Coordinates of C-alpha atoms in Angstrom, one line a residue:
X1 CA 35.4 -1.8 11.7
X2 CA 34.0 -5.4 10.3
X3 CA 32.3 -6.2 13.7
X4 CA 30.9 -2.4 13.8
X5 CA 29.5 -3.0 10.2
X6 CA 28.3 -6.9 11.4
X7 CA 26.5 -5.2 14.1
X8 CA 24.6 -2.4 12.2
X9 CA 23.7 -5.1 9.6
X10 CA 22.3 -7.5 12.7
X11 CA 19.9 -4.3 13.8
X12 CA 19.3 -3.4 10.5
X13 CA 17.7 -6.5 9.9
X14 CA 15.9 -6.9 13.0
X15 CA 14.1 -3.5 11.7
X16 CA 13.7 -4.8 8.2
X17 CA 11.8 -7.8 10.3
X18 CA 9.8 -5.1 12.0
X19 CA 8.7 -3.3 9.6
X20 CA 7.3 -6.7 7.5
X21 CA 5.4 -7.5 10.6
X22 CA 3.6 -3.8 10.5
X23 CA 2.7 -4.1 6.4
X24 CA 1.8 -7.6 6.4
X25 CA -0.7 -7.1 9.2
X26 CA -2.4 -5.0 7.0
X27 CA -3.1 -8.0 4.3
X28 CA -3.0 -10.7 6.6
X29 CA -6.5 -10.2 8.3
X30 CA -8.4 -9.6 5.0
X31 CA -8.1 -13.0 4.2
X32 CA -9.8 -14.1 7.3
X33 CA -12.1 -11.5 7.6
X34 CA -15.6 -13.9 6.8
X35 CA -14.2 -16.0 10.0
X36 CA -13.4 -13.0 12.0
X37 CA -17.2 -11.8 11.4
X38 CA -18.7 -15.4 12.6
X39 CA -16.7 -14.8 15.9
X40 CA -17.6 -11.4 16.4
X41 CA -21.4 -11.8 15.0
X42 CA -21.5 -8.5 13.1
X43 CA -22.0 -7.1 9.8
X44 CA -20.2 -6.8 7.0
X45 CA -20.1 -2.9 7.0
X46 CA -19.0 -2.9 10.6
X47 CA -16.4 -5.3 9.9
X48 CA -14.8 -3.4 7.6
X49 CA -13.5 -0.8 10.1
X50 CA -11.0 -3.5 11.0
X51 CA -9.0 -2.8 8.5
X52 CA -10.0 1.2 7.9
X53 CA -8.8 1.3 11.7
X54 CA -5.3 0.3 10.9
X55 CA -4.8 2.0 8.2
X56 CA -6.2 5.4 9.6
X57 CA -3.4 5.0 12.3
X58 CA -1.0 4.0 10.5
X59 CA -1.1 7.0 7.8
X60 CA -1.4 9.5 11.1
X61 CA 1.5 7.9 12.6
X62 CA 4.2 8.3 9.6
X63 CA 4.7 12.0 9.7
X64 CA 5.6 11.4 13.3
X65 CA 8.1 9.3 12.9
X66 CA 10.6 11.9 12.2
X67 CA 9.6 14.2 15.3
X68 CA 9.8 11.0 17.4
X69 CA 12.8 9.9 16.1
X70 CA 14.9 13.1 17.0
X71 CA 13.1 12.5 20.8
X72 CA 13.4 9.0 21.5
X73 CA 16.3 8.3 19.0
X74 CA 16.0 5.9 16.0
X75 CA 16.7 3.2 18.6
X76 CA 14.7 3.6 21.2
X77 CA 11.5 5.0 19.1
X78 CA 11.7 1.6 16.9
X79 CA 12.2 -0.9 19.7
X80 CA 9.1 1.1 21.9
X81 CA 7.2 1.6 18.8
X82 CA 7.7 -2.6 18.2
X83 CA 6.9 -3.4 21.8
X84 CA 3.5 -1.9 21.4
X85 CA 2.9 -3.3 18.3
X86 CA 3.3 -6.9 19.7
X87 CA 1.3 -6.1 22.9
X88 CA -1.2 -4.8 20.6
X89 CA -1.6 -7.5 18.5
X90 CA -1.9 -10.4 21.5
X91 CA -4.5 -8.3 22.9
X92 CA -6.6 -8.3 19.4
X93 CA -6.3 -12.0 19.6
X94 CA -7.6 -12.2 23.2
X95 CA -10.5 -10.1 22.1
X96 CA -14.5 -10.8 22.4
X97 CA -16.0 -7.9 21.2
X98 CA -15.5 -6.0 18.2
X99 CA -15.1 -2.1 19.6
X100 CA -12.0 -3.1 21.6
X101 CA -10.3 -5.2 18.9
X102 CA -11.3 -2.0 16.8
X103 CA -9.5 0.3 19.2
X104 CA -6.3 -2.1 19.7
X105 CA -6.4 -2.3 15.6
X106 CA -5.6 1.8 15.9
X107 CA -2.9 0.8 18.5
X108 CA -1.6 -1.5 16.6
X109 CA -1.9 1.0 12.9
X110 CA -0.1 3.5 15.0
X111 CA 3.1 1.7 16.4
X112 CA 3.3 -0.3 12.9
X113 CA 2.7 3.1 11.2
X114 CA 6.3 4.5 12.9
X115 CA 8.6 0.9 11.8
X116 CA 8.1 1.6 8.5
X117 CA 10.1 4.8 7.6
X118 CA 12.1 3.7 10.4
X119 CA 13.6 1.5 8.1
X120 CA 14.0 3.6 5.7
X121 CA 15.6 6.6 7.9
X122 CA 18.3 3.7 8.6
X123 CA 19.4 3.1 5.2
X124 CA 20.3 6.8 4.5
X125 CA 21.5 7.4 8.3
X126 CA 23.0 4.7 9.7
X127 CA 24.4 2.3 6.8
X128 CA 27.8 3.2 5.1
X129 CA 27.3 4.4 2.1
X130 CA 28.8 1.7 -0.4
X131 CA 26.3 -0.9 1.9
X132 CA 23.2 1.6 0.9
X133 CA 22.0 0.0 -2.3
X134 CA 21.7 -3.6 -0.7
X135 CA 19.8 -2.3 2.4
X136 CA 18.0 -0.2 0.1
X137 CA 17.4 -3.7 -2.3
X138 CA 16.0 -5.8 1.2
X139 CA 14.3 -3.2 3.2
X140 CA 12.3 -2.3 -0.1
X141 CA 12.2 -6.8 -1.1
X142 CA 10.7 -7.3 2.7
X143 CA 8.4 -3.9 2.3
X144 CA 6.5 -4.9 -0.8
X145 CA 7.1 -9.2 -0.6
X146 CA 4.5 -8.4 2.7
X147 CA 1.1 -7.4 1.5
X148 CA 1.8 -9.9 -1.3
X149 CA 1.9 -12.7 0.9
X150 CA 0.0 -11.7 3.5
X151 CA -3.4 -13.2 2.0
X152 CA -2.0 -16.8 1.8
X153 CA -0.5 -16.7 5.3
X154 CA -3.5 -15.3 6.9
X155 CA -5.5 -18.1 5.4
X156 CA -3.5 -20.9 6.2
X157 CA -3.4 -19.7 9.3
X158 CA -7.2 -19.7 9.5
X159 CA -7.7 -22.4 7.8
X160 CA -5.4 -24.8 9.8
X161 CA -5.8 -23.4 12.8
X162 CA -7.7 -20.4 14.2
X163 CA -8.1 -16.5 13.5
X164 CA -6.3 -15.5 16.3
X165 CA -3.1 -16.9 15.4
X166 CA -2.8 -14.0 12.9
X167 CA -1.9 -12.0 15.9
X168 CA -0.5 -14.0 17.6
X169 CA 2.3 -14.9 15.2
X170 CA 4.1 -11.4 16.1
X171 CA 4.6 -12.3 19.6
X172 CA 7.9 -14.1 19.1
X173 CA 9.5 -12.2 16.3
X174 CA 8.1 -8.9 18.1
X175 CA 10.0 -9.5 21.5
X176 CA 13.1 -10.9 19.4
X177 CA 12.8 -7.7 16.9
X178 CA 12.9 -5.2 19.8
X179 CA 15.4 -6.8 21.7
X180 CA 18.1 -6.5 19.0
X181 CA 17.5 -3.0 17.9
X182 CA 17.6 -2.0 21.1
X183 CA 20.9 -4.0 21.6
X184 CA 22.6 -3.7 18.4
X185 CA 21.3 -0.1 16.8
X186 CA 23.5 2.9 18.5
X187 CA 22.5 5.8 16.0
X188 CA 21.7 9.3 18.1
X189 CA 20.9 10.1 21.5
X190 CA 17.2 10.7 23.3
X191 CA 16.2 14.7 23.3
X192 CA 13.6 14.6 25.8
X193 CA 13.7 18.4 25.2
X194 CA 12.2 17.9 21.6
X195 CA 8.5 16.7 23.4
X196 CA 8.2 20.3 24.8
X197 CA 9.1 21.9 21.6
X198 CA 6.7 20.5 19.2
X199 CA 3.9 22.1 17.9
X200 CA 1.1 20.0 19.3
X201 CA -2.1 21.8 17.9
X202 CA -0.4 20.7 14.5
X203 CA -0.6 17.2 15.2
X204 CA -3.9 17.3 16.2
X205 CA -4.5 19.1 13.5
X206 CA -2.9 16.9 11.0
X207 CA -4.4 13.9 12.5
X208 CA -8.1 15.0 12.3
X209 CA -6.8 15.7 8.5
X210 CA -5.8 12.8 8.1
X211 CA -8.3 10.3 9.4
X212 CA -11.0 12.2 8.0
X213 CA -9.0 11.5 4.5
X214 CA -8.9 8.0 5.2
X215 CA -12.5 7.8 6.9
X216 CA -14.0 10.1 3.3
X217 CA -11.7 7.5 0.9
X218 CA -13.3 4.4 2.4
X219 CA -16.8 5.8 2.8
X220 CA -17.4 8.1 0.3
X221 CA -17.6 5.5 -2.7
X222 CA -20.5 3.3 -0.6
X223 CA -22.3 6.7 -0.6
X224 CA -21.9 7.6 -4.0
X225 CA -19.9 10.6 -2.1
X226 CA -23.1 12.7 -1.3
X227 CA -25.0 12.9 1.9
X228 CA -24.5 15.1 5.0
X229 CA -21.6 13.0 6.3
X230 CA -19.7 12.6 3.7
X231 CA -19.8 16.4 3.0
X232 CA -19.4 17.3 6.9
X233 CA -16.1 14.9 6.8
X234 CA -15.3 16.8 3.4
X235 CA -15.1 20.7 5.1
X236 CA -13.7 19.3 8.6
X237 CA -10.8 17.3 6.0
X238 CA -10.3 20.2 4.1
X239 CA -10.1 22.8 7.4
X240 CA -7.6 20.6 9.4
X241 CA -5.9 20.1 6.6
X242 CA -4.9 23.8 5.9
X243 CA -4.7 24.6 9.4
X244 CA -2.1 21.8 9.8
X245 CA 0.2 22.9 6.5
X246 CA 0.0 26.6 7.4
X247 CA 1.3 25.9 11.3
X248 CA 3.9 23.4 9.7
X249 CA 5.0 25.7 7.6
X250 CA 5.3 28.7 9.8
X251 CA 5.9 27.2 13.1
X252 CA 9.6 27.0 14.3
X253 CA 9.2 24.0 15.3
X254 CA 7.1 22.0 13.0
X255 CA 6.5 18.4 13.8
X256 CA 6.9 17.9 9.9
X257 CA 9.0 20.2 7.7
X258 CA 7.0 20.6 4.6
X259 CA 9.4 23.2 3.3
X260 CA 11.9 20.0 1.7
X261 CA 9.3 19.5 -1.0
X262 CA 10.5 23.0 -2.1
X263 CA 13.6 20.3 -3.3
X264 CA 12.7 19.7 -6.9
X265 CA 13.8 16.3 -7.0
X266 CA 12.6 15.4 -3.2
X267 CA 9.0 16.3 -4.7
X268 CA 8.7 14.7 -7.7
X269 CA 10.2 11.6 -5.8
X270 CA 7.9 11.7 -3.4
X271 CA 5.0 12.3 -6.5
X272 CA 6.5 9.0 -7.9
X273 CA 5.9 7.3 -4.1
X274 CA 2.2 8.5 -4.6
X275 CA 2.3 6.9 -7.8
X276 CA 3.2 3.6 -6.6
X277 CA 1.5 2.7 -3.8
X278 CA -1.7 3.8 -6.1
X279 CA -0.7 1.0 -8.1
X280 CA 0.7 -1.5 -6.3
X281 CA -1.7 -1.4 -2.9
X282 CA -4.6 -0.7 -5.8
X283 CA -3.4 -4.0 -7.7
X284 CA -3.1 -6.2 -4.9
X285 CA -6.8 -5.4 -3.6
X286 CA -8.0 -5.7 -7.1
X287 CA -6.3 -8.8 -8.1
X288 CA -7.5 -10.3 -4.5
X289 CA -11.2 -9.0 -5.1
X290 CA -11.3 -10.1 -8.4
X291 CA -9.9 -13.7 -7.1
X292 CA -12.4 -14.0 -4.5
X293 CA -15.9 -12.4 -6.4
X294 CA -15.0 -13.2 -10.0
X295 CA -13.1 -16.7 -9.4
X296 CA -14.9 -17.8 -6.0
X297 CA -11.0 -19.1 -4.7
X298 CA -11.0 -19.4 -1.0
X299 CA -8.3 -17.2 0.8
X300 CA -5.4 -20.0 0.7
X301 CA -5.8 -20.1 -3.2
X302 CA -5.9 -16.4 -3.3
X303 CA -2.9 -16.0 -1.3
X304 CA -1.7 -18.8 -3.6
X305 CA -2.0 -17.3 -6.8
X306 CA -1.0 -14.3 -6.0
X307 CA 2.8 -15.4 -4.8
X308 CA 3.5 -15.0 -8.7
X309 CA 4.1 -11.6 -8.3
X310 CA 6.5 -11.7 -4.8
X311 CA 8.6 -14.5 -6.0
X312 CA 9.2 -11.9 -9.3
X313 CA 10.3 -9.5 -6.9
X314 CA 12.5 -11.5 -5.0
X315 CA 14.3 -13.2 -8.2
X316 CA 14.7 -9.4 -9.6
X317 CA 15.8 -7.6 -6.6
X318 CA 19.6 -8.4 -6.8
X319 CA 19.6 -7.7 -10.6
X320 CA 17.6 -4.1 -9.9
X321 CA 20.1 -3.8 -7.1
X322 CA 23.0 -4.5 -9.5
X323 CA 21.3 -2.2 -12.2
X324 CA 21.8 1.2 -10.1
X325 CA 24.8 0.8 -9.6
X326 CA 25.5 1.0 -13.7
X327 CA 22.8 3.0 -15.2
X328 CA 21.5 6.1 -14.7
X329 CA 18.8 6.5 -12.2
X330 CA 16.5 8.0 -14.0
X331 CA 16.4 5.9 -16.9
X332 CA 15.6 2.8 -14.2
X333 CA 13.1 4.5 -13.0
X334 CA 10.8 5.3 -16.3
X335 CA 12.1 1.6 -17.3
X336 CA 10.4 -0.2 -13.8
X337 CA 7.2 2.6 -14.1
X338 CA 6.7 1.8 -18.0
X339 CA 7.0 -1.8 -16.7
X340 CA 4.7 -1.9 -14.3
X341 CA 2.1 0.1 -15.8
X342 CA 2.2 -2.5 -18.9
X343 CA 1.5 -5.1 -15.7
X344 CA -1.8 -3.4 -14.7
X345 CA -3.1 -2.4 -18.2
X346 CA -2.6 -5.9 -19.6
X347 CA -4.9 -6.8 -17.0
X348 CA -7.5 -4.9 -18.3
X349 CA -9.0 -6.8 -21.1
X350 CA -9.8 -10.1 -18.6
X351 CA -13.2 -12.0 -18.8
X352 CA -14.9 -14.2 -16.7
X353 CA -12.9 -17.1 -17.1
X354 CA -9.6 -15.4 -16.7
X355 CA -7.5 -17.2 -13.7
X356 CA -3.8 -18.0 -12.7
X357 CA -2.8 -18.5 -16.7
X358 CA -4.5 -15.4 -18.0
X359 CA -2.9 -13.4 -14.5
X360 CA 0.4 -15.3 -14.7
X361 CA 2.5 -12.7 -17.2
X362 CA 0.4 -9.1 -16.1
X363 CA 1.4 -10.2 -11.9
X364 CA 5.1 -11.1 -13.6
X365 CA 6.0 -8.1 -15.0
X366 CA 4.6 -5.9 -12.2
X367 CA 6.8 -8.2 -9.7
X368 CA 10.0 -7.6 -11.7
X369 CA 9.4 -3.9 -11.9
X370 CA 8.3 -3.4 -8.5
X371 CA 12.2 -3.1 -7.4
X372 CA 13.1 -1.0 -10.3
X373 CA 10.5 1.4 -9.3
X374 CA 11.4 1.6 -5.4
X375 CA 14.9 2.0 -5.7
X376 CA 16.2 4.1 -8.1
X377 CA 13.5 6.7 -7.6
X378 CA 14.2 6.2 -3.3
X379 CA 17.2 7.0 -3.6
X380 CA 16.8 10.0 -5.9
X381 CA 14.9 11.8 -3.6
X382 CA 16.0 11.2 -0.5
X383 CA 20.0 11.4 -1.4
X384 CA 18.9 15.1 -2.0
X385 CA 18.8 15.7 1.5
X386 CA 21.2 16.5 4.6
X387 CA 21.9 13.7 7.3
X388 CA 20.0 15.7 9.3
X389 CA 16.7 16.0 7.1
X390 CA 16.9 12.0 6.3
X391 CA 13.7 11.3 8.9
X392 CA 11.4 13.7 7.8
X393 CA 11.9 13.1 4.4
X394 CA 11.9 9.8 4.9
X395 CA 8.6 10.2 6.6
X396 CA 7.3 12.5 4.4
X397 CA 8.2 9.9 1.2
X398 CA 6.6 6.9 3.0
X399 CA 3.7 8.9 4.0
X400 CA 3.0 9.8 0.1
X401 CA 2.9 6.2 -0.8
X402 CA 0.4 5.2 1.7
X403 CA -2.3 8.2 0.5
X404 CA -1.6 6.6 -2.7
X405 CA -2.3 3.1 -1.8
X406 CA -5.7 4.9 0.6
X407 CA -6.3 6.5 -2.9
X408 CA -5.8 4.0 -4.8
X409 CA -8.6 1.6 -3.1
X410 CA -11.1 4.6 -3.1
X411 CA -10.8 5.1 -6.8
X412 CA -10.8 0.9 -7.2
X413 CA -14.2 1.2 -4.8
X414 CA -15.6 3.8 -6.8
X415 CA -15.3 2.3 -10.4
X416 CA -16.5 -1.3 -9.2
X417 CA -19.9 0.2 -7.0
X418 CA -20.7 3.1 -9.7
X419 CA -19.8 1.2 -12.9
X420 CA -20.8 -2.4 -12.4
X421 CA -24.8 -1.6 -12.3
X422 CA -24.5 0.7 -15.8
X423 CA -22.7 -2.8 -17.1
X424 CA -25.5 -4.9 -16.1
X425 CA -28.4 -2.9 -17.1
X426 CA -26.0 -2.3 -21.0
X427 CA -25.2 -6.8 -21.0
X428 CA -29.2 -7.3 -20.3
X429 CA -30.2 -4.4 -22.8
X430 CA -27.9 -6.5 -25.5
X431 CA -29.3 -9.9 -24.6
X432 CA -32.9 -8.3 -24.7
X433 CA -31.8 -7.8 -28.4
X434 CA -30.2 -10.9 -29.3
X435 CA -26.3 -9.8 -29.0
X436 CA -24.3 -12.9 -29.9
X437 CA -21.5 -10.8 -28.3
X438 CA -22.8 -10.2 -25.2
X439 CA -23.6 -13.9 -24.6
X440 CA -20.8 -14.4 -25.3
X441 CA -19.2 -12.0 -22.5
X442 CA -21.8 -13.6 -20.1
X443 CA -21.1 -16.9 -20.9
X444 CA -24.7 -17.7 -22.2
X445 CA -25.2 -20.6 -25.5
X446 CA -24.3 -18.2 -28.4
X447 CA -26.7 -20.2 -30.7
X448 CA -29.8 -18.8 -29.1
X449 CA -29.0 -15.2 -29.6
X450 CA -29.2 -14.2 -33.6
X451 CA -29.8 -10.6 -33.6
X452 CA -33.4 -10.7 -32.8
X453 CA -35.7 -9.6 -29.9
X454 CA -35.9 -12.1 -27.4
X455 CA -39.3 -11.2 -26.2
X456 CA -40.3 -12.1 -22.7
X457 CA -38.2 -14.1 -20.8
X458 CA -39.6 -16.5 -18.2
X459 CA -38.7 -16.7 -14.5
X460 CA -36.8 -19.6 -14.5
X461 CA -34.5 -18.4 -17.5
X462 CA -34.4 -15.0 -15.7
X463 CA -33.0 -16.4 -11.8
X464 CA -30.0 -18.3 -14.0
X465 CA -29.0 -15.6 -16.3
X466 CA -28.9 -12.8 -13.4
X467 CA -25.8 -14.0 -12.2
X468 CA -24.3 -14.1 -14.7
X469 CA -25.0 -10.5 -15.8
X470 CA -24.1 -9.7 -12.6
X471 CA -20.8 -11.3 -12.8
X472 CA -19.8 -10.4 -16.3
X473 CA -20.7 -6.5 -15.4
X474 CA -18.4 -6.9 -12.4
X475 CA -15.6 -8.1 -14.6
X476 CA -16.0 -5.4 -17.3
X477 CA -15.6 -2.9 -13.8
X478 CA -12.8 -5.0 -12.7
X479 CA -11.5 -4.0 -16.3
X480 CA -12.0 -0.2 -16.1
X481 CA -10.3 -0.3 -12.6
X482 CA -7.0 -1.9 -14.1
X483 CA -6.9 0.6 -17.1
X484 CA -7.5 3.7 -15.1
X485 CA -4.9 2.8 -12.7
X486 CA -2.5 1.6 -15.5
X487 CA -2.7 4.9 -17.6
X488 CA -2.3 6.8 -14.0
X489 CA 0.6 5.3 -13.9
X490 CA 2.0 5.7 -17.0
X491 CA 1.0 9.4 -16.9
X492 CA 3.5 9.6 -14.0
X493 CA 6.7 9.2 -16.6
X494 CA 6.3 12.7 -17.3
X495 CA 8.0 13.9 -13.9
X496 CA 11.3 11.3 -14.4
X497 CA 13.0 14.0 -16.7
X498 CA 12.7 16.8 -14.8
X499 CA 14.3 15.4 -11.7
X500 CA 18.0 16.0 -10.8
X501 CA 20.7 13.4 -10.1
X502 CA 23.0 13.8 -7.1
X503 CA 26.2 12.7 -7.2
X504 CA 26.0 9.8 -4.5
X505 CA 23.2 8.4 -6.4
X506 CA 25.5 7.7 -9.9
X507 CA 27.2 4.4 -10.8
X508 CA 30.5 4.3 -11.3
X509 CA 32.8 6.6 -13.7
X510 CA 30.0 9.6 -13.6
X511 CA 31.8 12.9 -13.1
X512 CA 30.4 16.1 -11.4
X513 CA 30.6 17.6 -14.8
X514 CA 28.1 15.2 -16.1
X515 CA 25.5 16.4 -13.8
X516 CA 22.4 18.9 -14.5
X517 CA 23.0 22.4 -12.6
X518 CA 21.3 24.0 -10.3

């Protein structure tokens, strides 16, 4: 029994390894991506579909994970699905040209899109039951820990040695990775008869949905979301995406079985998911924006800065982890939520000159309640469901959490490219007039401003006080972002007392009796 426990833990944590490669790719090349441009010799805007490539991938890949898993088995589909990851990440690095590196980024998204509820499928389906809560505690460490550090590995990386090494990096721990899963994990058997039984006009179907989500959350806020593309990407979204639920929810064999969110609990779970990866992918792109526009810190100090919030996470994690066990889930979970929406709204009264003191306690308490968040409310949904309904719910839940975290950037895009210019035009307006306060907020002399026209100001006074306008309206978006996303956050507490507690997920001396009916 002890070696058969040694062994699951070995290929448990060779898939916990896995699945940090997949979400710290996502980070990692941001901070390189000025370098990455040189190389390549291309714009900005094309550049950016480096990283809208993954994603889009990734996000169509996660609702297969559960089909693929009853095909392939948990082992083989992980060790295949890290195979081609690592090939796909040695052949970005050998790239010259930006269209293939584009089309290996989606090869990449895709087999890194399938690790990640992989991992989580494990906890619930292959890992005893009194080992669940530590798996839980470093599968959900290593998952949110990644994007954190990603920026200050992918520039010291750059930095000290070239871009490329960003992919390369996963060749070693890729090979070893898929090696011991597929030595060491022994959950399930291939059905090869499951590929002829799925229902592939679904997938398609789901897939054009889905990229077409991802492609109208990146684009749409650059576009003010008008024009003919945004609104053709709009109907061919919304068409694909009702044609996909309807054949999922009336094909026998659906590749993605939508009828578990008709589980109370699994639903608002997965709502809570949504919730999350709003707020914590939308706080690590804001908090690395605001670093690198507002600040002007080069990726290393970026990267630097923000560790604040990952070492939280990892000093928290086996007292969050010890916390489950004695309290009810339910009250850790509006506990870590209320935490962590305190984190992003106390970062929403910042000013220009706001750096690593001013960011220090916001990232702190968002790190500490980032484990408090994942696993109580984890295992609240998905200990709802039968052995057998683990994948796609597992699926399903890590797929919420990624629209969140698409949604979450699109709403953080909108408020900084719609707001910022009303800012500027309302800071100039209250200079014109002699606003002490809004010098202030700039960062101009105070003493020249009494309340008084200014009259006409000359060119040379104009070229140094742009910038500054510019900045200080940029910060006072930055702001807005933070808030909106905090109070989103907060709103989500209202779904915590409606959801039911099963019996596997209680702490010790909680009877049957104790529990809400049906």
């Amino acid at each position: 029994m002890q070696q058969s426990i040694v062994r699951t833990w070995i290929g448990f944590a060779a898939m916990c390894v896995g699945m940090t490669l997949a979400i710290l790719d996502i980070q990692i090349v941001a901070s390189s991506f000025t370098t990455i441009q040189a190389f390549f010799h291309v714009t900005p805007e094309r550049l950016s579909w480096i990283q809208t490539a993954y994603l889009m991938a990734e996000v169509i890949a996660i609702p297969l994970t559960g089909w693929l898993t009853r095909a392939l088995s948990l082992r083989w589909m992980f060790a295949l699905a890290t195979l081609g990851f690592t090939a796909a990440s040695v052949a970005c690095a050998a790239c010259t040209a930006l269209p293939p590196f584009i089309a290996l980024r989606v090869v990449q998204g895709f087999c890194g899109g399938m690790l990640i509820p992989g991992v989580f499928t494990s906890v619930f389906a292959m890992m005893p039951e009194n080992h669940r809560i530590a798996a839980t505690a470093l599968a959900g460490t290593l998952a949110v820990i990644a994007p954190t550090i990603g920026p200050a590995v992918g520039g010291y990386l750059t930095e000290h040695y070239t871009w490329h090494w960003i992919f390369l990096i996963n060749l070693a721990p890729g090979i070893a990775v898929a090696v011991l899963v597929a030595t060491f994990v022994r959950l399930g058997e291939p059905d090869l008869s499951e590929l002829g039984r799925i229902d592939y006009v679904a997938i398609v179907l789901a897939a054009i949905f889905l990229a077409t989500l991802e492609l109208v959350l990146k684009e749409a806020p650059k576009h003010e979301w008008q024009g003919t593309f945004i609104y053709v990407c709009l109907i061919v979204c919304v068409v694909t995406g009702g044609g996909a639920i309807w054949r999922s929810l009336h094909s026998p064999h659906a590749f993605v079985d939508l009828w578990r969110f008709r589980e109370r609990t699994f639903a608002l779970g997965c709502t809570l998911s949504f919730v999350l990866g709003l707020g914590l992918y939308g706080s690590v792109y804001l908090l690395a924006l605001w670093l690198g526009l507002v600040r002007d810190h080069s990726p290393l100090e970026i990267g630097t800065i923000m560790i604040v919030s990952g070492a939280a996470q990892l000093v928290t994690a086996p007292v969050a982890a010890f916390l489950e066990t004695k309290v009810d889930p339910r009250l850790l979970t509006a506990f870590g939520y209320s935490l962590f929406a305190a984190g992003l709204i106390a970062n929403g009264f910042a000013n220009v000159t706001t750096d690593y003191d001013g960011l220090f306690w916001p990232q702190l308490l968002r790190g500490t309640a980032v484990m408090l968040c994942i696993l109580p409310a984890t295992r609240l949904a998905l200990d709802t469901l039968t052995p057998s309904g683990v994948a796609d719910g597992s699926a399903l839940f890590n797929l919420m959490r990624n629209l969140g975290g698409a949604i979450g950037i699109a709403l953080v895009d909108t408020i900084l490219e719609q707001r910022t210019t009303g800012h500027a035009q309302a800071l100039a307006n209250r200079l014109q007039h002699g606003d002490a306060d809004a010098a202030r907020i700039v960062g101009l002399p105070v003493e020249y401003f009494h309340g008084q026209d200014m009259g006409p100001v000359d060119e040379t006074m104009r070229a140094f006080a742009e910038p500054l306008i510019k900045k200080a309206a940029l910060a006072q978006s930055f702001n807005e972002a933070w808030l909106v996303i905090g109070v989103l956050f907060a709103l989500s507490l209202l779904v915590v007392p409606f959801m039911r507690i099963h019996s596997s997920a209680m702490g010790p001396g909680t009877d049957d009796d104790d529990l809400p009916s049906a």
